[in-house]
Amino acid sequence: MWPRLFVSLLALAAGERGLELLQRSLQLSRKPASTCQGWDCLKQFVSAPDGAFAWRDTGRRLKDPAWEGQVLELISQRWLPDLVTPALWNHTLVLITPKAFSAALSDAPCVLYVALGSLTAPQTAWNVEAADAELQAAAQVAHAAGAWRAAVLFNVPANFLRFGQAAPSVEDGSLSTSWALLRQDPAPRMLELPMAKATVRAMDVLGAFAGIHSFALMGTSKRGHLCWHTASVDARVKAIVPIAKALNLEPQLRLTVEELGGFPWAAFEYVSKGLFQNFTLGPHWKYFLGVTDAYYHLSRTKALPKLVISASSDDFFMPDHLKLWWPQVPEPKWSFTVPNSRHIIGGLQVTALAPVIGSFLARVKSQAMPRLEWSVEASGAISAWADEPSQVRLWQATSCDNKRMDFRQYSAKAEVCPCGVPSAEGCRTNVTWTSSELPDAMEPDGPESTGKWWVRPKDPRSGRWRAFFLEFEWPGGLRLSTEVSVVPRTVPFPDCPGSGKCEGLV
């Protein structure tokens, strides 16, 4: 994850004058209210032709000992030219072909990894190199899947966008600003829409250039959300691996303030614009959720294999976020939580996940994925059923103190550091997830039963909280896990949502 200090400086650069100019620009660019609703807005936006769409083979080739990369240039669209500069979305698209690739693998999907470009020098066709972390990540995943082809689409979303006369923004700055447009009227101008369109256009290009017409889509953070959006509108997507992105936003916000007593510092771009605190009071909130939150069109991913990857120590999301949306996700679906991981955003983190993702894709293609099911009891205990794993681990961590249900590695205030050390990024806590191996099977108050596990750690002392989950491993690198449960089953700030008394940054 990029340093918070860098992002803070970008946000502060606009200053009050920048915010005033942005608000004035939004007024001048006011559009008529949208006539579409929900998923239809996404589908209409992605399907609409755009005269700016263009691509070319640069002729540049990247050499790696295990693969060759063909470098393409893509203009996916022109987005909000009356408000946003630059309006053209330019991308570098690299097709990776392993040296072990053969015609026998031509029916395998192409692993399409949607990635951001560098925040200081956006990736272009002329400065991307074979050693790039995002290219290496995609290549490693494709290798683990069985020498499949892979592709990396850079600069999604387009970075350094200038809304009106405000300062250029990146990532969450751009996304939150696009959400703020809904204060004017419900028009489909959220950043997620051009992100999905860029991905669909990249698939169009790979089809025209290399005859590829099926894809396994993966992305991190907001690009993880993009996996759901794109799969819902394009049947060429045959599997998705959304990484580090929770769905069902409205209850997620409620859960966050109940557990933390405020919003995590990582969400400051949204909090500084008053979105999380006040958006639910706006007239366009339900319209916004229906379009942008993939939770509201999960039914469109029926029969699509999904591997949802979470981070146990995510800077944005509570570790037990799956309980708010996993039951509504249609089969087939699997989950994996990365222990001791902050928010997952970059290629180095994805490379570490290559054995898990590659094994998942290979097993899905051969229809050999094992069963893993679980339930969380009212006591917080986890019951799980799994098909012949080679190893089972219990992962658990204890909250920093008895004030917040906080399992992050960094909290906001360095001067308030009850169980860690101050650092440039805030309080570096000593919250660590540790594992222990479990026997072949275990049940409460009963004999062992093959294929079933039950666990409920004791509540920690001093009024703190304990988070835990079960991880299962199979030969070939596949690892899956249950959702995270937290005990005791209480929250420290039950009256927080909507009170306005505890919704700052923590």
CSV table of C-alpha atoms in Angstrom, one decimal, residues 16-380:
chain,number,residue,atom,x,y,z
A,16,GLU,CA,-9.9,25.0,0.8
A,17,ARG,CA,-9.5,26.9,-2.5
A,18,GLY,CA,-9.3,23.6,-4.4
A,19,LEU,CA,-12.4,22.3,-2.8
A,20,GLU,CA,-14.3,25.5,-3.6
A,21,LEU,CA,-13.2,25.3,-7.2
A,22,LEU,CA,-14.3,21.7,-7.4
A,23,GLN,CA,-17.7,22.5,-6.0
A,24,ARG,CA,-18.1,25.3,-8.5
A,25,SER,CA,-17.1,23.0,-11.4
A,26,LEU,CA,-19.7,20.4,-10.3
A,27,GLN,CA,-22.4,23.0,-10.4
A,28,LEU,CA,-21.4,24.1,-13.9
A,29,SER,CA,-21.3,20.5,-15.1
A,30,ARG,CA,-24.6,19.5,-13.7
A,31,LYS,CA,-26.3,16.9,-15.8
A,32,PRO,CA,-30.0,15.9,-16.1
A,33,ALA,CA,-31.0,13.1,-13.6
A,34,SER,CA,-30.3,9.6,-14.9
A,35,THR,CA,-33.1,7.5,-16.3
A,36,CYS,CA,-31.3,4.2,-15.6
A,37,GLN,CA,-31.3,2.3,-12.4
A,38,GLY,CA,-29.0,-0.2,-10.7
A,39,TRP,CA,-27.1,-2.7,-12.8
A,40,ASP,CA,-28.7,-1.3,-16.0
A,41,CYS,CA,-26.7,1.8,-15.6
A,42,LEU,CA,-23.5,-0.3,-15.5
A,43,LYS,CA,-24.5,-2.4,-18.5
A,44,GLN,CA,-25.5,0.7,-20.6
A,45,PHE,CA,-22.3,2.5,-19.8
A,46,VAL,CA,-20.1,-0.4,-20.7
A,47,SER,CA,-22.0,-1.3,-23.8
A,48,ALA,CA,-22.2,2.3,-25.2
A,49,PRO,CA,-19.8,2.8,-28.2
A,50,ASP,CA,-17.0,5.4,-27.7
A,51,GLY,CA,-15.4,7.0,-30.7
A,52,ALA,CA,-12.2,7.4,-28.8
A,53,PHE,CA,-11.6,3.7,-28.5
A,54,ALA,CA,-8.4,2.7,-30.3
A,55,TRP,CA,-5.4,0.3,-29.9
A,56,ARG,CA,-2.2,-0.7,-31.5
A,57,ASP,CA,0.7,-3.1,-31.3
A,58,THR,CA,3.8,-1.1,-30.4
A,59,GLY,CA,6.0,-3.8,-31.7
A,60,ARG,CA,7.9,-3.7,-28.4
A,61,ARG,CA,8.7,-7.2,-26.9
A,62,LEU,CA,9.7,-7.9,-23.3
A,63,LYS,CA,12.0,-10.8,-22.6
A,64,ASP,CA,12.0,-12.9,-19.4
A,65,PRO,CA,13.6,-16.3,-19.0
A,66,ALA,CA,10.2,-17.9,-18.7
A,67,TRP,CA,8.0,-15.8,-21.0
A,68,GLU,CA,7.7,-13.1,-23.7
A,69,GLY,CA,5.5,-10.0,-23.4
A,70,GLN,CA,3.9,-8.2,-26.3
A,71,VAL,CA,3.3,-4.6,-25.5
A,72,LEU,CA,0.1,-2.9,-26.8
A,73,GLU,CA,-1.3,0.6,-26.3
A,74,LEU,CA,-5.0,1.1,-25.7
A,75,ILE,CA,-7.3,4.1,-25.4
A,76,SER,CA,-10.4,2.7,-23.7
A,77,GLN,CA,-12.6,5.8,-23.8
A,78,ARG,CA,-13.2,9.5,-23.3
A,79,TRP,CA,-14.7,10.1,-19.8
A,80,LEU,CA,-16.5,13.3,-18.7
A,81,PRO,CA,-14.6,15.6,-21.0
A,82,ASP,CA,-16.7,18.6,-19.8
A,83,LEU,CA,-15.4,18.1,-16.3
A,84,VAL,CA,-12.3,15.8,-16.1
A,85,THR,CA,-8.9,16.3,-17.6
A,86,PRO,CA,-7.3,14.3,-19.1
A,87,ALA,CA,-10.5,12.9,-20.5
A,88,LEU,CA,-8.8,10.1,-22.5
A,89,TRP,CA,-8.0,7.0,-20.6
A,90,ASN,CA,-4.7,5.6,-21.9
A,91,HIS,CA,-3.5,2.2,-20.9
A,92,THR,CA,-0.6,-0.1,-21.5
A,93,LEU,CA,-1.7,-3.7,-22.1
A,94,VAL,CA,0.9,-6.5,-22.0
A,95,LEU,CA,0.1,-10.0,-23.2
A,96,ILE,CA,2.4,-12.6,-21.5
A,97,THR,CA,3.0,-15.9,-23.3
A,98,PRO,CA,5.0,-18.5,-21.3
A,99,LYS,CA,7.7,-20.4,-23.2
A,100,ALA,CA,5.9,-23.6,-22.1
A,101,PHE,CA,2.6,-22.5,-23.7
A,102,SER,CA,1.3,-24.9,-26.3
A,103,ALA,CA,-1.7,-25.3,-28.6
A,104,ALA,CA,-3.1,-27.8,-26.1
A,105,LEU,CA,-3.6,-24.9,-23.6
A,106,SER,CA,-5.4,-22.7,-26.1
A,107,ASP,CA,-8.7,-23.4,-24.4
A,108,ALA,CA,-7.5,-22.2,-21.1
A,109,PRO,CA,-8.7,-18.7,-20.0
A,110,CYS,CA,-6.2,-15.9,-20.2
A,111,VAL,CA,-5.4,-14.5,-16.7
A,112,LEU,CA,-6.2,-10.8,-17.0
A,113,TYR,CA,-4.7,-8.9,-14.1
A,114,VAL,CA,-6.1,-5.3,-13.8
A,115,ALA,CA,-3.4,-3.1,-12.2
A,116,LEU,CA,-2.8,0.5,-11.4
A,117,GLY,CA,0.2,2.2,-12.9
A,118,SER,CA,3.0,3.9,-10.9
A,119,LEU,CA,1.8,6.8,-8.8
A,120,THR,CA,4.8,8.9,-9.6
A,121,ALA,CA,5.3,7.9,-13.3
A,122,PRO,CA,2.4,6.2,-14.9
A,123,GLN,CA,3.3,3.1,-16.8
A,124,THR,CA,3.6,3.6,-20.5
A,125,ALA,CA,4.4,1.2,-23.4
A,126,TRP,CA,7.9,2.7,-23.4
A,127,ASN,CA,8.9,2.4,-19.7
A,128,VAL,CA,7.3,-0.9,-18.6
A,129,GLU,CA,9.9,-3.6,-18.2
A,130,ALA,CA,9.8,-7.4,-17.8
A,131,ALA,CA,10.9,-7.0,-14.2
A,132,ASP,CA,7.8,-4.9,-13.3
A,133,ALA,CA,6.1,-6.4,-10.2
A,134,GLU,CA,2.7,-6.5,-11.8
A,135,LEU,CA,3.9,-8.4,-14.9
A,136,GLN,CA,5.8,-10.8,-12.7
A,137,ALA,CA,2.7,-11.4,-10.5
A,138,ALA,CA,0.5,-12.2,-13.5
A,139,ALA,CA,3.2,-14.4,-15.0
A,140,GLN,CA,3.6,-16.3,-11.7
A,141,VAL,CA,-0.1,-16.9,-11.4
A,142,ALA,CA,-0.3,-18.1,-15.0
A,143,HIS,CA,2.6,-20.4,-14.4
A,144,ALA,CA,1.0,-21.9,-11.3
A,145,ALA,CA,-2.2,-22.5,-13.2
A,146,GLY,CA,-0.3,-24.6,-15.7
A,147,ALA,CA,1.6,-22.3,-18.2
A,148,TRP,CA,-1.5,-20.3,-19.2
A,149,ARG,CA,-1.3,-17.0,-21.0
A,150,ALA,CA,-1.7,-13.8,-18.9
A,151,ALA,CA,-2.2,-10.2,-19.5
A,152,VAL,CA,-1.8,-7.0,-17.4
A,153,LEU,CA,-3.9,-3.9,-18.0
A,154,PHE,CA,-2.3,-0.9,-16.5
A,155,ASN,CA,-3.7,2.5,-15.3
A,156,VAL,CA,-7.1,1.4,-14.0
A,157,PRO,CA,-8.4,3.8,-12.9
A,158,ALA,CA,-6.6,6.5,-14.9
A,159,ASN,CA,-4.5,8.4,-12.4
A,160,PHE,CA,-3.8,12.1,-11.9
A,161,LEU,CA,-7.3,13.1,-13.0
A,162,ARG,CA,-8.2,16.7,-12.5
A,163,PHE,CA,-11.9,17.3,-11.7
A,164,GLY,CA,-12.7,20.9,-12.7
A,165,GLN,CA,-9.9,23.1,-11.4
A,166,ALA,CA,-9.1,21.0,-8.4
A,167,ALA,CA,-5.6,19.5,-7.9
A,168,PRO,CA,-4.9,16.2,-9.7
A,169,SER,CA,-6.0,13.1,-7.8
A,170,VAL,CA,-5.2,9.5,-7.6
A,171,GLU,CA,-6.9,6.3,-6.5
A,172,ASP,CA,-9.2,7.0,-3.6
A,173,GLY,CA,-9.0,10.7,-4.2
A,174,SER,CA,-10.5,10.2,-7.7
A,175,LEU,CA,-13.1,7.6,-6.6
A,176,SER,CA,-14.4,9.7,-3.7
A,177,THR,CA,-14.6,12.8,-5.9
A,178,SER,CA,-16.6,10.9,-8.5
A,179,TRP,CA,-19.0,9.7,-5.7
A,180,ALA,CA,-19.4,13.3,-4.5
A,181,LEU,CA,-20.8,14.1,-8.0
A,182,LEU,CA,-24.0,12.5,-6.8
A,183,ARG,CA,-24.7,15.4,-4.6
A,184,GLN,CA,-25.7,17.2,-7.8
A,185,ASP,CA,-27.9,14.5,-9.3
A,186,PRO,CA,-28.0,10.7,-9.8
A,187,ALA,CA,-26.1,10.4,-13.1
A,188,PRO,CA,-23.9,7.4,-13.9
A,189,ARG,CA,-20.5,9.2,-13.3
A,190,MET,CA,-19.0,7.0,-10.6
A,191,LEU,CA,-15.4,6.0,-11.4
A,192,GLU,CA,-16.3,2.3,-11.2
A,193,LEU,CA,-18.1,2.7,-14.6
A,194,PRO,CA,-15.1,3.7,-16.7
A,195,MET,CA,-13.0,1.2,-14.9
A,196,ALA,CA,-15.3,-1.6,-16.0
A,197,LYS,CA,-15.4,-0.2,-19.5
A,198,ALA,CA,-11.6,-0.2,-19.7
A,199,THR,CA,-11.5,-3.8,-18.7
A,200,VAL,CA,-14.1,-4.9,-21.3
A,201,ARG,CA,-12.2,-3.0,-24.0
A,202,ALA,CA,-9.0,-4.7,-23.0
A,203,MET,CA,-10.7,-8.1,-23.5
A,204,ASP,CA,-11.9,-6.8,-26.9
A,205,VAL,CA,-8.3,-6.0,-27.9
A,206,LEU,CA,-6.9,-9.3,-26.7
A,207,GLY,CA,-9.6,-11.0,-28.8
A,208,ALA,CA,-8.7,-9.1,-31.9
A,209,PHE,CA,-5.0,-9.3,-31.4
A,210,ALA,CA,-4.6,-12.9,-30.2
A,211,GLY,CA,-7.9,-14.6,-30.6
A,212,ILE,CA,-8.5,-14.9,-26.8
A,213,HIS,CA,-12.1,-15.0,-25.8
A,214,SER,CA,-12.2,-16.3,-22.3
A,215,PHE,CA,-10.6,-14.7,-19.2
A,216,ALA,CA,-9.9,-15.3,-15.5
A,217,LEU,CA,-10.1,-11.8,-14.0
A,218,MET,CA,-8.2,-10.7,-10.9
A,219,GLY,CA,-7.5,-7.3,-9.3
A,220,THR,CA,-6.9,-5.8,-5.9
A,221,SER,CA,-8.8,-3.3,-3.8
A,222,LYS,CA,-11.1,-1.2,-6.1
A,223,ARG,CA,-9.9,-3.4,-8.9
A,224,GLY,CA,-11.2,-6.3,-6.9
A,225,HIS,CA,-14.6,-4.7,-6.9
A,226,LEU,CA,-14.1,-4.3,-10.7
A,227,CYS,CA,-13.9,-8.1,-11.0
A,228,TRP,CA,-17.6,-8.4,-9.9
A,229,HIS,CA,-18.7,-5.5,-12.1
A,230,THR,CA,-17.0,-6.8,-15.3
A,231,ALA,CA,-18.1,-10.4,-14.8
A,232,SER,CA,-21.7,-9.3,-14.4
A,233,VAL,CA,-21.8,-7.6,-17.8
A,234,ASP,CA,-19.4,-9.8,-19.9
A,235,ALA,CA,-19.8,-13.6,-20.4
A,236,ARG,CA,-16.2,-13.9,-21.5
A,237,VAL,CA,-15.2,-13.8,-17.8
A,238,LYS,CA,-15.0,-17.5,-16.7
A,239,ALA,CA,-13.6,-17.0,-13.2
A,240,ILE,CA,-12.8,-14.1,-10.9
A,241,VAL,CA,-10.3,-13.5,-8.0
A,242,PRO,CA,-11.4,-10.3,-6.3
A,243,ILE,CA,-8.7,-9.4,-3.7
A,244,ALA,CA,-9.1,-7.1,-0.6
A,245,LYS,CA,-12.5,-5.7,-1.3
A,246,ALA,CA,-15.6,-6.1,0.9
A,247,LEU,CA,-19.1,-5.7,-0.6
A,248,ASN,CA,-22.4,-4.5,0.9
A,249,LEU,CA,-21.2,-1.0,1.7
A,250,GLU,CA,-23.9,0.3,3.9
A,251,PRO,CA,-23.7,-2.4,6.7
A,252,GLN,CA,-19.9,-2.4,6.3
A,253,LEU,CA,-19.8,1.3,7.4
A,254,ARG,CA,-22.1,0.5,10.3
A,255,LEU,CA,-19.9,-2.5,11.4
A,256,THR,CA,-16.7,-0.4,11.1
A,257,VAL,CA,-17.9,2.3,13.5
A,258,GLU,CA,-19.4,-0.2,15.9
A,259,GLU,CA,-16.0,-2.0,16.1
A,260,LEU,CA,-13.5,0.9,15.9
A,261,GLY,CA,-15.5,3.9,17.1
A,262,GLY,CA,-14.7,5.8,13.9
A,263,PHE,CA,-13.5,5.2,10.4
A,264,PRO,CA,-10.0,3.8,9.7
A,265,TRP,CA,-7.4,6.4,8.7
A,266,ALA,CA,-7.1,4.7,5.3
A,267,ALA,CA,-10.6,6.0,4.4
A,268,PHE,CA,-9.7,9.7,5.0
A,269,GLU,CA,-10.4,10.7,1.4
A,270,TYR,CA,-14.0,9.6,1.8
A,271,VAL,CA,-14.4,11.0,5.4
A,272,SER,CA,-12.8,14.3,4.5
A,273,LYS,CA,-15.6,14.8,1.8
A,274,GLY,CA,-18.3,13.8,4.3
A,275,LEU,CA,-19.3,10.8,2.3
A,276,PHE,CA,-19.3,8.1,4.9
A,277,GLN,CA,-20.8,10.2,7.6
A,278,ASN,CA,-23.6,11.9,5.6
A,279,PHE,CA,-24.1,10.1,2.4
A,280,THR,CA,-27.0,8.0,3.8
A,281,LEU,CA,-28.8,11.3,4.4
A,282,GLY,CA,-28.6,12.3,0.7
A,283,PRO,CA,-31.5,11.7,-1.7
A,284,HIS,CA,-29.3,9.7,-4.1
A,285,TRP,CA,-27.8,7.1,-1.7
A,286,LYS,CA,-30.0,4.2,-2.8
A,287,TYR,CA,-29.4,5.0,-6.5
A,288,PHE,CA,-25.6,5.1,-5.8
A,289,LEU,CA,-25.6,1.7,-4.0
A,290,GLY,CA,-27.7,0.1,-6.7
A,291,VAL,CA,-25.2,1.1,-9.4
A,292,THR,CA,-21.8,0.8,-7.7
A,293,ASP,CA,-22.1,-1.9,-5.0
A,294,ALA,CA,-21.8,-5.3,-6.7
A,295,TYR,CA,-23.7,-6.7,-3.7
A,296,TYR,CA,-26.9,-5.6,-5.4
A,297,HIS,CA,-26.3,-7.7,-8.6
A,298,LEU,CA,-24.6,-10.8,-7.2
A,299,SER,CA,-27.2,-12.9,-8.9
A,300,ARG,CA,-25.6,-12.1,-12.2
A,301,THR,CA,-22.5,-14.1,-11.2
A,302,LYS,CA,-24.3,-17.5,-10.8
A,303,ALA,CA,-22.3,-20.5,-11.9
A,304,LEU,CA,-19.1,-18.3,-12.0
A,305,PRO,CA,-16.2,-19.7,-10.0
A,306,LYS,CA,-15.0,-17.1,-7.4
A,307,LEU,CA,-12.1,-17.0,-5.1
A,308,VAL,CA,-12.5,-14.1,-2.7
A,309,ILE,CA,-9.2,-13.1,-1.0
A,310,SER,CA,-9.1,-11.0,2.1
A,311,ALA,CA,-6.4,-9.6,4.4
A,312,SER,CA,-6.5,-10.4,8.1
A,313,SER,CA,-5.1,-6.9,9.0
A,314,ASP,CA,-6.7,-4.8,6.3
A,315,ASP,CA,-6.3,-1.1,6.7
A,316,PHE,CA,-9.9,-0.5,5.4
A,317,PHE,CA,-12.1,-3.5,6.2
A,318,MET,CA,-12.9,-5.2,9.5
A,319,PRO,CA,-11.6,-8.8,9.6
A,320,ASP,CA,-15.1,-10.2,10.0
A,321,HIS,CA,-16.6,-8.4,7.0
A,322,LEU,CA,-17.5,-11.6,5.2
A,323,LYS,CA,-20.5,-12.2,7.5
A,324,LEU,CA,-22.3,-9.3,5.9
A,325,TRP,CA,-22.3,-10.6,2.3
A,326,TRP,CA,-20.8,-14.1,1.9
A,327,PRO,CA,-24.1,-15.9,2.5
A,328,GLN,CA,-25.7,-14.0,-0.5
A,329,VAL,CA,-22.8,-14.9,-2.9
A,330,PRO,CA,-24.0,-17.6,-5.3
A,331,GLU,CA,-22.1,-20.8,-5.7
A,332,PRO,CA,-19.5,-21.8,-6.7
A,333,LYS,CA,-17.4,-19.8,-4.3
A,334,TRP,CA,-14.3,-20.1,-2.1
A,335,SER,CA,-12.5,-17.8,0.3
A,336,PHE,CA,-9.0,-17.3,1.5
A,337,THR,CA,-7.8,-14.9,4.2
A,338,VAL,CA,-4.1,-13.9,4.1
A,339,PRO,CA,-2.7,-13.9,7.7
A,340,ASN,CA,-0.7,-10.8,8.9
A,341,SER,CA,-1.5,-8.9,5.7
A,342,ARG,CA,-2.4,-5.2,5.3
A,343,HIS,CA,-4.6,-4.0,2.5
A,344,ILE,CA,-3.5,-5.8,-0.7
A,345,ILE,CA,-2.8,-3.5,-3.6
A,346,GLY,CA,0.5,-4.3,-5.4
A,347,GLY,CA,2.2,-6.9,-7.5
A,348,LEU,CA,4.6,-8.1,-4.8
A,349,GLN,CA,1.6,-9.0,-2.7
A,350,VAL,CA,-0.1,-10.8,-5.6
A,351,THR,CA,3.1,-12.7,-6.5
A,352,ALA,CA,3.1,-14.2,-3.0
A,353,LEU,CA,-0.5,-15.4,-3.7
A,354,ALA,CA,0.4,-17.0,-7.0
A,355,PRO,CA,0.4,-20.6,-5.8
A,356,VAL,CA,-3.0,-20.1,-4.2
A,357,ILE,CA,-4.6,-18.4,-7.2
A,358,GLY,CA,-2.9,-20.5,-9.8
A,359,SER,CA,-3.9,-23.7,-8.1
A,360,PHE,CA,-7.5,-22.5,-7.8
A,361,LEU,CA,-7.7,-21.7,-11.5
A,362,ALA,CA,-6.2,-25.0,-12.5
A,363,ARG,CA,-8.5,-27.0,-10.3
A,364,VAL,CA,-11.6,-25.0,-11.4
A,365,LYS,CA,-10.7,-25.8,-15.1
A,366,SER,CA,-10.4,-29.5,-14.3
A,367,GLN,CA,-13.4,-29.4,-12.0
A,368,ALA,CA,-11.4,-30.6,-9.1
A,369,MET,CA,-11.9,-28.0,-6.4
A,370,PRO,CA,-12.4,-29.5,-3.0
A,371,ARG,CA,-15.5,-28.8,-0.8
A,372,LEU,CA,-15.1,-26.3,2.0
A,373,GLU,CA,-18.2,-25.2,3.9
A,374,TRP,CA,-18.6,-23.5,7.3
A,375,SER,CA,-21.0,-21.9,9.7
A,376,VAL,CA,-20.5,-19.5,12.6
A,377,GLU,CA,-22.6,-20.3,15.7
A,378,ALA,CA,-24.2,-17.8,18.0
A,379,SER,CA,-21.3,-18.3,20.4
A,380,GLY,CA,-18.8,-17.4,17.7
